mmCIF file of C-alpha atoms and ligand atoms in Angstrom:
data_model
loop_
_atom_site.group_PDB
_atom_site.id
_atom_site.type_symbol
_atom_site.label_atom_id
_atom_site.label_comp_id
_atom_site.label_asym_id
_atom_site.label_seq_id
_atom_site.Cartn_x
_atom_site.Cartn_y
_atom_site.Cartn_z
ATOM 1 C CA MET A 170 -0.076 0.131 -0.127
ATOM 2 C CA THR A 171 1.136 3.610 -0.624
ATOM 3 C CA GLY A 172 -0.409 6.935 0.263
ATOM 4 C CA ARG A 173 -2.824 8.458 -2.010
ATOM 5 C CA ILE A 174 -3.922 11.971 -1.982
ATOM 6 C CA ILE A 175 -7.941 11.978 -2.091
ATOM 7 C CA GLY A 176 -8.876 15.460 -1.224
ATOM 8 C CA THR A 177 -7.231 18.882 -0.908
ATOM 9 C CA GLY A 178 -8.309 22.143 0.811
ATOM 10 C CA SER A 179 -6.999 25.686 1.342
ATOM 11 C CA TYR A 180 -7.486 28.605 3.056
ATOM 12 C CA VAL A 181 -6.165 32.093 2.955
ATOM 13 C CA PRO A 182 -7.265 35.294 4.929
ATOM 14 C CA GLU A 183 -9.766 37.899 3.429
ATOM 15 C CA ARG A 184 -7.489 40.847 3.568
ATOM 16 C CA ILE A 185 -5.437 41.744 0.412
ATOM 17 C CA VAL A 186 -2.342 43.727 0.790
ATOM 18 C CA THR A 187 -0.856 44.971 -2.428
ATOM 19 C CA ASN A 188 2.611 46.339 -3.377
ATOM 20 C CA GLU A 189 1.295 49.795 -3.597
ATOM 21 C CA ASP A 190 -0.024 49.401 0.239
ATOM 22 C CA LEU A 191 3.597 48.026 1.232
ATOM 23 C CA ALA A 192 5.060 51.084 -0.793
ATOM 24 C CA LYS A 193 3.204 53.352 2.117
ATOM 25 C CA LEU A 194 4.962 51.304 4.678
ATOM 26 C CA VAL A 195 8.683 51.083 3.447
ATOM 27 C CA GLU A 196 10.840 52.271 0.523
ATOM 28 C CA THR A 197 9.838 50.130 -2.374
ATOM 29 C CA SER A 198 7.562 50.063 -5.387
ATOM 30 C CA ASP A 199 5.433 47.730 -7.432
ATOM 31 C CA GLU A 200 7.556 47.648 -10.364
ATOM 32 C CA TRP A 201 10.777 46.387 -7.865
ATOM 33 C CA ILE A 202 8.675 43.578 -6.350
ATOM 34 C CA VAL A 203 7.182 42.173 -9.339
ATOM 35 C CA THR A 204 10.399 41.961 -11.417
ATOM 36 C CA ARG A 205 12.348 40.617 -8.525
ATOM 37 C CA THR A 206 9.691 38.241 -7.311
ATOM 38 C CA GLY A 207 6.446 38.071 -9.175
ATOM 39 C CA ILE A 208 4.334 38.957 -6.292
ATOM 40 C CA HIS A 209 1.452 41.636 -6.912
ATOM 41 C CA GLU A 210 -0.417 40.938 -3.726
ATOM 42 C CA ARG A 211 -0.527 38.811 -0.607
ATOM 43 C CA ARG A 212 -3.137 37.878 2.049
ATOM 44 C CA ILE A 213 -2.260 39.034 5.549
ATOM 45 C CA ALA A 214 -4.265 37.481 8.541
ATOM 46 C CA VAL A 215 -5.816 40.322 10.802
ATOM 47 C CA GLU A 216 -7.417 38.440 13.786
ATOM 48 C CA GLU A 217 -6.693 34.776 12.605
ATOM 49 C CA GLY A 218 -3.704 32.718 13.779
ATOM 50 C CA THR A 219 -1.965 29.621 11.914
ATOM 51 C CA SER A 220 -4.208 27.013 13.473
ATOM 52 C CA ALA A 221 -7.370 28.956 12.714
ATOM 53 C CA MET A 222 -6.344 29.123 9.030
ATOM 54 C CA ALA A 223 -5.201 25.359 9.139
ATOM 55 C CA SER A 224 -8.506 24.254 10.679
ATOM 56 C CA ARG A 225 -10.382 25.647 7.643
ATOM 57 C CA ALA A 226 -8.029 24.427 5.130
ATOM 58 C CA ALA A 227 -8.564 20.948 6.928
ATOM 59 C CA GLU A 228 -12.309 20.997 6.832
ATOM 60 C CA ARG A 229 -12.190 21.801 3.070
ATOM 61 C CA ALA A 230 -9.902 19.167 2.504
ATOM 62 C CA LEU A 231 -12.078 16.581 4.362
ATOM 63 C CA GLU A 232 -15.136 17.786 2.542
ATOM 64 C CA ASN A 233 -13.215 17.264 -0.724
ATOM 65 C CA ALA A 234 -12.081 13.907 0.157
ATOM 66 C CA GLY A 235 -15.462 12.641 1.328
ATOM 67 C CA ILE A 236 -14.515 11.534 4.593
ATOM 68 C CA LYS A 237 -15.275 12.129 8.288
ATOM 69 C CA ALA A 238 -12.863 13.611 10.611
ATOM 70 C CA GLU A 239 -13.465 10.863 12.977
ATOM 71 C CA GLU A 240 -11.722 8.525 10.207
ATOM 72 C CA LEU A 241 -8.433 10.258 10.392
ATOM 73 C CA ASP A 242 -5.551 8.247 12.117
ATOM 74 C CA ILE A 243 -2.877 10.944 12.202
ATOM 75 C CA ILE A 244 -2.538 14.826 11.538
ATOM 76 C CA LEU A 245 0.570 16.294 10.737
ATOM 77 C CA MET A 246 0.629 20.005 10.605
ATOM 78 C CA ALA A 247 3.992 21.575 8.947
ATOM 79 C CA THR A 248 4.493 25.199 10.367
ATOM 80 C CA SER A 249 7.307 27.298 11.333
ATOM 81 C CA SER A 250 4.760 29.831 12.836
ATOM 82 C CA PRO A 251 2.758 27.820 15.327
ATOM 83 C CA ASP A 252 0.377 30.115 17.485
ATOM 84 C CA HIS A 253 1.818 28.586 20.695
ATOM 85 C CA CYS A 254 4.921 26.524 21.740
ATOM 86 C CA PHE A 255 2.232 23.974 23.148
ATOM 87 C CA PRO A 256 -0.125 22.812 22.494
ATOM 88 C CA ASN A 257 1.058 22.120 18.918
ATOM 89 C CA GLY A 258 -1.066 23.462 16.086
ATOM 90 C CA ALA A 259 -2.056 19.694 14.901
ATOM 91 C CA CYS A 260 -3.761 19.270 18.342
ATOM 92 C CA GLU A 261 -5.408 22.450 18.079
ATOM 93 C CA VAL A 262 -6.771 21.371 14.476
ATOM 94 C CA GLN A 263 -7.669 18.034 15.798
ATOM 95 C CA ALA A 264 -9.973 20.028 18.316
ATOM 96 C CA ALA A 265 -11.590 22.280 16.041
ATOM 97 C CA ILE A 266 -12.459 19.569 13.397
ATOM 98 C CA GLY A 267 -13.237 16.922 15.769
ATOM 99 C CA ALA A 268 -10.664 14.303 14.596
ATOM 100 C CA VAL A 269 -11.095 12.221 18.052
ATOM 101 C CA ASN A 270 -9.216 9.286 16.913
ATOM 102 C CA ALA A 271 -6.084 10.830 15.532
ATOM 103 C CA VAL A 272 -2.838 11.353 16.838
ATOM 104 C CA ALA A 273 -1.630 14.969 16.126
ATOM 105 C CA TYR A 274 1.697 16.778 15.919
ATOM 106 C CA ASP A 275 3.937 19.331 14.177
ATOM 107 C CA ILE A 276 6.647 19.323 11.725
ATOM 108 C CA SER A 277 9.047 22.212 11.497
ATOM 109 C CA ALA A 278 10.883 22.296 8.434
ATOM 110 C CA ALA A 279 9.798 25.616 7.133
ATOM 111 C CA CYS A 280 9.197 25.841 3.446
ATOM 112 C CA SER A 281 9.667 22.146 2.947
ATOM 113 C CA GLY A 282 7.512 21.053 5.929
ATOM 114 C CA PHE A 283 4.489 19.769 3.631
ATOM 115 C CA GLU A 284 6.866 17.629 1.676
ATOM 116 C CA PHE A 285 8.210 16.484 5.108
ATOM 117 C CA ALA A 286 4.932 15.861 6.238
ATOM 118 C CA LEU A 287 3.991 13.804 3.068
ATOM 119 C CA SER A 288 7.041 11.497 3.533
ATOM 120 C CA THR A 289 6.413 10.987 7.032
ATOM 121 C CA VAL A 290 2.636 9.693 6.634
ATOM 122 C CA GLN A 291 3.752 8.041 3.533
ATOM 123 C CA ALA A 292 6.292 5.958 5.836
ATOM 124 C CA PHE A 293 3.675 5.307 8.227
ATOM 125 C CA ILE A 294 1.221 4.025 5.664
ATOM 126 C CA ARG A 295 3.857 1.835 3.961
ATOM 127 C CA ALA A 296 4.620 0.219 7.542
ATOM 128 C CA GLY A 297 0.930 -0.510 7.822
ATOM 129 C CA ILE A 298 0.757 1.597 10.935
ATOM 130 C CA TYR A 299 -1.983 4.258 9.854
ATOM 131 C CA LYS A 300 -4.432 4.272 7.062
ATOM 132 C CA THR A 301 -5.896 7.728 6.876
ATOM 133 C CA ALA A 302 -3.911 10.748 7.422
ATOM 134 C CA LEU A 303 -4.375 14.674 7.227
ATOM 135 C CA ILE A 304 -1.210 16.686 6.136
ATOM 136 C CA ILE A 305 -1.425 20.529 6.528
ATOM 137 C CA GLY A 306 1.138 23.370 5.543
ATOM 138 C CA ALA A 307 -0.027 26.392 7.430
ATOM 139 C CA ASP A 308 2.108 29.543 8.214
ATOM 140 C CA CYS A 309 1.442 33.135 9.278
ATOM 141 C CA LEU A 310 4.561 34.724 8.666
ATOM 142 C CA SER A 311 3.297 38.108 8.953
ATOM 143 C CA LYS A 312 3.736 37.862 12.709
ATOM 144 C CA LEU A 313 7.227 36.977 12.193
ATOM 145 C CA THR A 314 7.944 39.614 9.872
ATOM 146 C CA ASP A 315 9.871 42.879 10.478
ATOM 147 C CA TRP A 316 7.533 45.531 8.783
ATOM 148 C CA SER A 317 10.112 47.855 8.563
ATOM 149 C CA ASP A 318 12.507 45.731 6.621
ATOM 150 C CA ARG A 319 11.944 46.141 2.868
ATOM 151 C CA GLY A 320 14.317 43.108 2.124
ATOM 152 C CA THR A 321 11.940 40.394 3.535
ATOM 153 C CA CYS A 322 8.433 42.161 4.190
ATOM 154 C CA VAL A 323 7.391 42.314 0.636
ATOM 155 C CA LEU A 324 8.125 38.543 0.148
ATOM 156 C CA PHE A 325 5.519 36.838 2.534
ATOM 157 C CA GLY A 326 1.992 36.212 2.910
ATOM 158 C CA ASP A 327 -0.390 33.915 5.379
ATOM 159 C CA GLY A 328 -2.321 30.847 4.417
ATOM 160 C CA ALA A 329 -3.032 27.278 4.875
ATOM 161 C CA GLY A 330 -3.274 24.035 2.440
ATOM 162 C CA ALA A 331 -4.269 20.483 3.563
ATOM 163 C CA ALA A 332 -4.481 17.191 1.742
ATOM 164 C CA VAL A 333 -6.257 13.861 2.924
ATOM 165 C CA ILE A 334 -3.936 10.990 2.488
ATOM 166 C CA ARG A 335 -5.268 7.186 2.344
ATOM 167 C CA ALA A 336 -3.698 3.985 2.145
ATOM 168 C CA GLU A 337 -4.124 2.725 -1.369
ATOM 169 C CA LYS A 338 -2.483 0.826 -4.401
ATOM 170 C CA THR A 339 -1.471 4.063 -6.120
ATOM 171 C CA GLY A 340 -0.384 7.458 -4.811
ATOM 172 C CA VAL A 341 2.826 8.524 -3.815
ATOM 173 C CA ILE A 342 5.625 6.570 -5.809
ATOM 174 C CA HIS A 343 8.823 7.997 -3.974
ATOM 175 C CA SER A 344 9.779 10.939 -2.172
ATOM 176 C CA VAL A 345 13.016 12.197 -0.903
ATOM 177 C CA MET A 346 13.972 14.575 1.800
ATOM 178 C CA GLY A 347 17.451 16.440 2.899
ATOM 179 C CA SER A 348 18.773 19.076 5.076
ATOM 180 C CA ASP A 349 22.102 20.974 5.711
ATOM 181 C CA GLY A 350 22.084 22.667 9.028
ATOM 182 C CA VAL A 351 25.510 24.202 8.401
ATOM 183 C CA LYS A 352 23.862 26.584 6.075
ATOM 184 C CA GLY A 353 21.168 27.376 8.370
ATOM 185 C CA PRO A 354 21.745 30.831 9.451
ATOM 186 C CA VAL A 355 21.191 32.195 5.765
ATOM 187 C CA LEU A 356 17.453 31.913 6.745
ATOM 188 C CA SER A 357 16.389 32.170 10.250
ATOM 189 C CA CYS A 358 14.211 33.304 12.748
ATOM 190 C CA VAL A 359 15.206 33.549 16.563
ATOM 191 C CA ALA A 360 12.778 31.832 18.971
ATOM 192 C CA ARG A 361 11.265 34.018 21.711
ATOM 193 C CA SER A 362 12.840 31.735 24.415
ATOM 194 C CA GLU A 363 16.440 33.252 24.963
ATOM 195 C CA GLY A 364 16.052 34.453 28.503
ATOM 196 C CA ASN A 365 16.003 32.498 31.867
ATOM 197 C CA PHE A 366 16.903 33.897 35.402
ATOM 198 C CA LEU A 367 20.516 32.634 35.188
ATOM 199 C CA ASN A 368 21.499 34.645 31.953
ATOM 200 C CA GLU A 369 19.145 37.354 32.730
ATOM 201 C CA ARG A 370 18.274 37.915 29.097
ATOM 202 C CA LYS A 371 14.649 39.047 28.301
ATOM 203 C CA PRO A 372 12.903 36.898 25.772
ATOM 204 C CA GLU A 373 13.660 38.265 22.450
ATOM 205 C CA LEU A 374 11.037 38.926 19.636
ATOM 206 C CA GLY A 375 12.168 36.905 16.728
ATOM 207 C CA TYR A 376 12.026 38.398 13.193
ATOM 208 C CA ILE A 377 12.900 36.384 10.102
ATOM 209 C CA TYR A 378 16.239 37.036 8.707
ATOM 210 C CA MET A 379 17.238 36.029 5.197
ATOM 211 C CA ASP A 380 20.466 36.397 2.967
ATOM 212 C CA GLY A 381 18.225 36.460 -0.291
ATOM 213 C CA GLN A 382 21.206 35.586 -2.737
ATOM 214 C CA GLU A 383 22.323 32.727 -0.833
ATOM 215 C CA VAL A 384 18.708 31.399 -0.696
ATOM 216 C CA PHE A 385 18.282 31.956 -4.237
ATOM 217 C CA LYS A 386 21.849 30.212 -5.116
ATOM 218 C CA PHE A 387 20.696 27.351 -2.821
ATOM 219 C CA ALA A 388 17.028 26.900 -4.201
ATOM 220 C CA VAL A 389 18.207 26.841 -7.899
ATOM 221 C CA LYS A 390 20.579 24.173 -7.126
ATOM 222 C CA LYS A 391 18.989 21.899 -4.532
ATOM 223 C CA VAL A 392 15.475 21.936 -6.312
ATOM 224 C CA PRO A 393 16.389 20.535 -9.676
ATOM 225 C CA GLU A 394 18.851 18.052 -7.898
ATOM 226 C CA CYS A 395 16.164 16.498 -5.739
ATOM 227 C CA ILE A 396 13.618 16.481 -8.441
ATOM 228 C CA ARG A 397 16.274 14.517 -10.578
ATOM 229 C CA GLN A 398 17.016 12.240 -7.757
ATOM 230 C CA VAL A 399 13.224 11.370 -7.311
ATOM 231 C CA LEU A 400 12.705 10.611 -10.693
ATOM 232 C CA GLU A 401 15.916 8.717 -11.049
ATOM 233 C CA GLU A 402 15.373 6.400 -7.930
ATOM 234 C CA SER A 403 11.774 5.713 -9.225
ATOM 235 C CA LYS A 404 13.067 5.372 -12.752
ATOM 236 C CA THR A 405 10.646 7.789 -14.218
ATOM 237 C CA ASP A 406 11.110 9.897 -17.402
ATOM 238 C CA ILE A 407 10.692 13.535 -16.734
ATOM 239 C CA GLU A 408 8.606 13.692 -19.491
ATOM 240 C CA GLU A 409 6.052 11.611 -17.831
ATOM 241 C CA VAL A 410 5.494 14.440 -15.332
ATOM 242 C CA LYS A 411 2.466 16.550 -15.957
ATOM 243 C CA TYR A 412 3.017 19.167 -13.347
ATOM 244 C CA PHE A 413 5.953 20.400 -11.049
ATOM 245 C CA VAL A 414 4.198 21.996 -8.136
ATOM 246 C CA LEU A 415 7.122 23.919 -6.529
ATOM 247 C CA HIS A 416 7.304 26.067 -3.529
ATOM 248 C CA GLN A 417 6.232 29.539 -4.436
ATOM 249 C CA ALA A 418 9.082 31.759 -3.071
ATOM 250 C CA ASN A 419 9.712 33.688 -6.263
ATOM 251 C CA TYR A 420 8.775 33.559 -9.956
ATOM 252 C CA ARG A 421 12.571 33.846 -10.886
ATOM 253 C CA ILE A 422 13.314 30.485 -8.905
ATOM 254 C CA CYS A 423 10.632 28.650 -10.602
ATOM 255 C CA GLU A 424 11.794 29.934 -13.816
ATOM 256 C CA ALA A 425 15.436 28.720 -13.278
ATOM 257 C CA VAL A 426 14.283 25.300 -12.044
ATOM 258 C CA ALA A 427 12.174 24.913 -15.154
ATOM 259 C CA LYS A 428 15.325 26.053 -17.216
ATOM 260 C CA ARG A 429 17.537 23.670 -15.491
ATOM 261 C CA LEU A 430 15.117 20.663 -15.906
ATOM 262 C CA LYS A 431 14.875 21.565 -19.481
ATOM 263 C CA GLN A 432 11.123 21.657 -18.816
ATOM 264 C CA PRO A 433 8.585 24.297 -20.593
ATOM 265 C CA LEU A 434 7.451 26.774 -18.002
ATOM 266 C CA ASP A 435 3.720 25.736 -18.506
ATOM 267 C CA LYS A 436 4.437 22.642 -16.455
ATOM 268 C CA VAL A 437 5.350 24.839 -13.663
ATOM 269 C CA PRO A 438 2.027 26.378 -12.301
ATOM 270 C CA MET A 439 2.465 29.372 -10.093
ATOM 271 C CA ASN A 440 0.039 31.529 -7.959
ATOM 272 C CA ILE A 441 2.717 33.464 -6.329
ATOM 273 C CA GLY A 442 1.432 36.779 -7.888
ATOM 274 C CA SER A 443 -1.744 36.507 -5.712
ATOM 275 C CA TYR A 444 -0.409 34.848 -2.385
ATOM 276 C CA GLY A 445 3.323 35.844 -2.197
ATOM 277 C CA ASN A 446 5.082 33.511 -0.224
ATOM 278 C CA THR A 447 3.120 31.557 2.353
ATOM 279 C CA SER A 448 5.988 29.240 3.532
ATOM 280 C CA GLY A 449 4.782 25.575 4.270
ATOM 281 C CA ALA A 450 1.454 26.529 2.652
ATOM 282 C CA THR A 451 2.610 27.399 -0.859
ATOM 283 C CA VAL A 452 2.655 23.742 -2.291
ATOM 284 C CA PRO A 453 -0.733 22.635 -0.700
ATOM 285 C CA ILE A 454 -2.529 25.746 -1.706
ATOM 286 C CA LEU A 455 -1.480 25.625 -5.334
ATOM 287 C CA LEU A 456 -2.276 21.674 -5.289
ATOM 288 C CA ASP A 457 -5.699 22.646 -4.350
ATOM 289 C CA GLU A 458 -6.255 24.982 -7.097
ATOM 290 C CA LEU A 459 -5.104 22.652 -9.503
ATOM 291 C CA ASN A 460 -7.543 20.088 -8.093
ATOM 292 C CA ARG A 461 -10.431 22.240 -7.967
ATOM 293 C CA GLN A 462 -9.827 23.881 -11.505
ATOM 294 C CA GLY A 463 -10.014 20.238 -12.742
ATOM 295 C CA ARG A 464 -6.457 20.494 -14.102
ATOM 296 C CA LEU A 465 -5.758 16.952 -12.498
ATOM 297 C CA GLN A 466 -6.972 13.554 -13.655
ATOM 298 C CA ARG A 467 -6.472 10.143 -12.268
ATOM 299 C CA GLY A 468 -3.262 8.730 -13.283
ATOM 300 C CA ASP A 469 -1.365 12.273 -13.579
ATOM 301 C CA LYS A 470 1.841 12.224 -12.484
ATOM 302 C CA LEU A 471 3.223 15.231 -10.285
ATOM 303 C CA VAL A 472 6.271 16.320 -8.613
ATOM 304 C CA LEU A 473 5.937 18.256 -5.458
ATOM 305 C CA ALA A 474 8.939 20.143 -4.292
ATOM 306 C CA GLY A 475 9.766 22.562 -1.496
ATOM 307 C CA PHE A 476 13.005 24.221 -0.251
ATOM 308 C CA GLY A 477 13.590 26.484 2.812
ATOM 309 C CA GLY A 478 14.936 27.134 6.341
ATOM 310 C CA GLY A 479 17.290 24.715 7.928
ATOM 311 C CA LEU A 480 18.177 24.504 5.281
ATOM 312 C CA THR A 481 15.667 21.695 4.182
ATOM 313 C CA TRP A 482 14.468 20.428 0.861
ATOM 314 C CA GLY A 483 12.072 17.662 -0.406
ATOM 315 C CA ALA A 484 10.539 16.237 -3.346
ATOM 316 C CA ALA A 485 7.853 13.533 -4.001
ATOM 317 C CA LEU A 486 6.701 11.843 -7.191
ATOM 318 C CA VAL A 487 3.004 11.243 -6.831
ATOM 319 C CA GLU A 488 0.332 9.707 -9.034
ATOM 320 C CA TRP A 489 -3.009 11.606 -8.931
HETATM 321 N N1 ACO B 729 12.177 47.303 -2.682
HETATM 322 C C1 ACO B 729 13.017 48.114 -3.500
HETATM 323 N N2 ACO B 729 14.505 47.849 -3.183
HETATM 324 C C2 ACO B 729 14.876 46.673 -2.499
HETATM 325 C C3 ACO B 729 13.882 45.845 -1.710
HETATM 326 C C4 ACO B 729 12.423 46.313 -1.822
HETATM 327 N N3 ACO B 729 11.522 45.450 -1.205
HETATM 328 N N4 ACO B 729 14.400 44.930 -1.005
HETATM 329 C C5 ACO B 729 15.825 45.097 -1.140
HETATM 330 N N5 ACO B 729 15.880 46.220 -1.894
HETATM 331 C C6 ACO B 729 17.330 46.767 -2.501
HETATM 332 C C7 ACO B 729 18.447 46.618 -1.558
HETATM 333 O O1 ACO B 729 18.595 47.415 -0.717
HETATM 334 C C8 ACO B 729 19.460 46.553 -2.572
HETATM 335 O O2 ACO B 729 19.929 47.987 -2.592
HETATM 336 P P1 ACO B 729 21.538 48.475 -2.761
HETATM 337 O O3 ACO B 729 21.939 47.914 -3.849
HETATM 338 O O4 ACO B 729 21.275 50.056 -2.723
HETATM 339 O O5 ACO B 729 22.144 48.036 -1.372
HETATM 340 C C9 ACO B 729 19.060 46.039 -3.771
HETATM 341 O O6 ACO B 729 17.597 46.314 -3.798
HETATM 342 C C10 ACO B 729 19.481 44.843 -4.347
HETATM 343 O O7 ACO B 729 19.157 44.049 -3.065
HETATM 344 P P2 ACO B 729 19.354 42.398 -3.160
HETATM 345 O O8 ACO B 729 19.109 41.871 -1.871
HETATM 346 O O9 ACO B 729 20.742 42.132 -3.782
HETATM 347 O O10 ACO B 729 18.376 42.053 -4.232
HETATM 348 P P3 ACO B 729 18.177 40.582 -4.979
HETATM 349 O O11 ACO B 729 18.382 40.928 -6.376
HETATM 350 O O12 ACO B 729 19.019 39.642 -4.442
HETATM 351 O O13 ACO B 729 16.540 40.460 -4.948
HETATM 352 C C11 ACO B 729 15.228 38.927 -3.607
HETATM 353 C C12 ACO B 729 16.330 40.279 -3.529
HETATM 354 C C13 ACO B 729 14.037 39.131 -4.509
HETATM 355 C C14 ACO B 729 14.875 38.514 -1.892
HETATM 356 C C15 ACO B 729 16.109 37.682 -3.983
HETATM 357 O O14 ACO B 729 17.492 37.648 -3.431
HETATM 358 C C16 ACO B 729 15.763 36.543 -4.014
HETATM 359 O O15 ACO B 729 14.720 36.118 -4.621
HETATM 360 N N6 ACO B 729 16.166 35.662 -3.151
HETATM 361 C C17 ACO B 729 15.624 34.207 -3.030
HETATM 362 C C18 ACO B 729 14.845 34.183 -1.610
HETATM 363 C C19 ACO B 729 13.615 34.047 -1.400
HETATM 364 O O16 ACO B 729 12.742 33.970 -2.244
HETATM 365 N N7 ACO B 729 13.174 33.910 -0.294
HETATM 366 C C20 ACO B 729 12.128 33.739 -0.026
HETATM 367 C C21 ACO B 729 11.862 33.083 1.465
HETATM 368 S S1 ACO B 729 12.741 32.002 1.679
HETATM 369 C C22 ACO B 729 11.976 30.428 1.260
HETATM 370 O O17 ACO B 729 10.919 30.612 0.844
HETATM 371 C C23 ACO B 729 13.034 29.431 1.424
#
């Protein structure tokens, strides 16, 4: 048995923040943001937190899959911006949707989190431990963003995406994951737990720090590499792949990956223009859009791929 995606769902906050809105906050312009990133606007949560967005996406995924929350054995929520240190976000989703029979915990792998969650439930399913899983990618990076830093604040948005995975004969064909902790400092956010009574430091407010050019170089090298790896190890010709559903960090990164893989850009769907980089949520939001637009047919082969803080990266070859 393998894990098959039988339903998807997503949720983004209502409030749209355009590039022009940001130009009133920091010294930037619509032209700079669009040409460097492809982003036109993003959704920013006003009152909602990560778990609330995740719960809405989860309900939509369950509805799309046609199953009840009680049927879930496991909920994995990929997030690097949980509302609380504990309880974990997955437990909050469990409570919100009534998944009383599931075990629930979070996975922290930044923008690769959804691919890490998929690989993890796939291992449980292959081992015969669980049959029905809910995986979620959800982030509210607006709360970790320094809104006076034009180098980062224009890039991110908030949102959540989810998928229901069930043990079936076809589905996830193969997946790979990787990490390079040595390069971690190029993309980081300090936890709010630096202080205690011995060191007399006050807990610090963490903001996202990014060395954009290093992240760019890492992404355009690692993403094609791990996609080639997942295809080679599963003996799949790249031409069999219908869509490469890539982490939406930057239009130019997607373009560079397509070029390195020698694949046409129309096989690399993008929605970064509307949502910006929603971190762990970009891949499941995009997947949900493709699904609801009727662009995925049974038997289609898709590659899902993410990269991000850690540094981490992951790719999965999936039969729809
Ligand atoms: N508006 C106007 N000017 C800006 C802005 C802005 N929002 N941000 C930076 N600049 C300025 C800089 O200050 C700099 O000015 P200077 O030359 O006077 O010093 C100039 O633009 C160039 O800055 P760079 O950082 O070199 O710009 P670069 O061309 O590298 O583009 C970007 C920045 C878009 C972040 C790019 O590095 C990139 O795409 N990196 C990939 C990282 C990424 O996408 N991260 C997303 C989050 S991480 C993830 O999801 C894994």
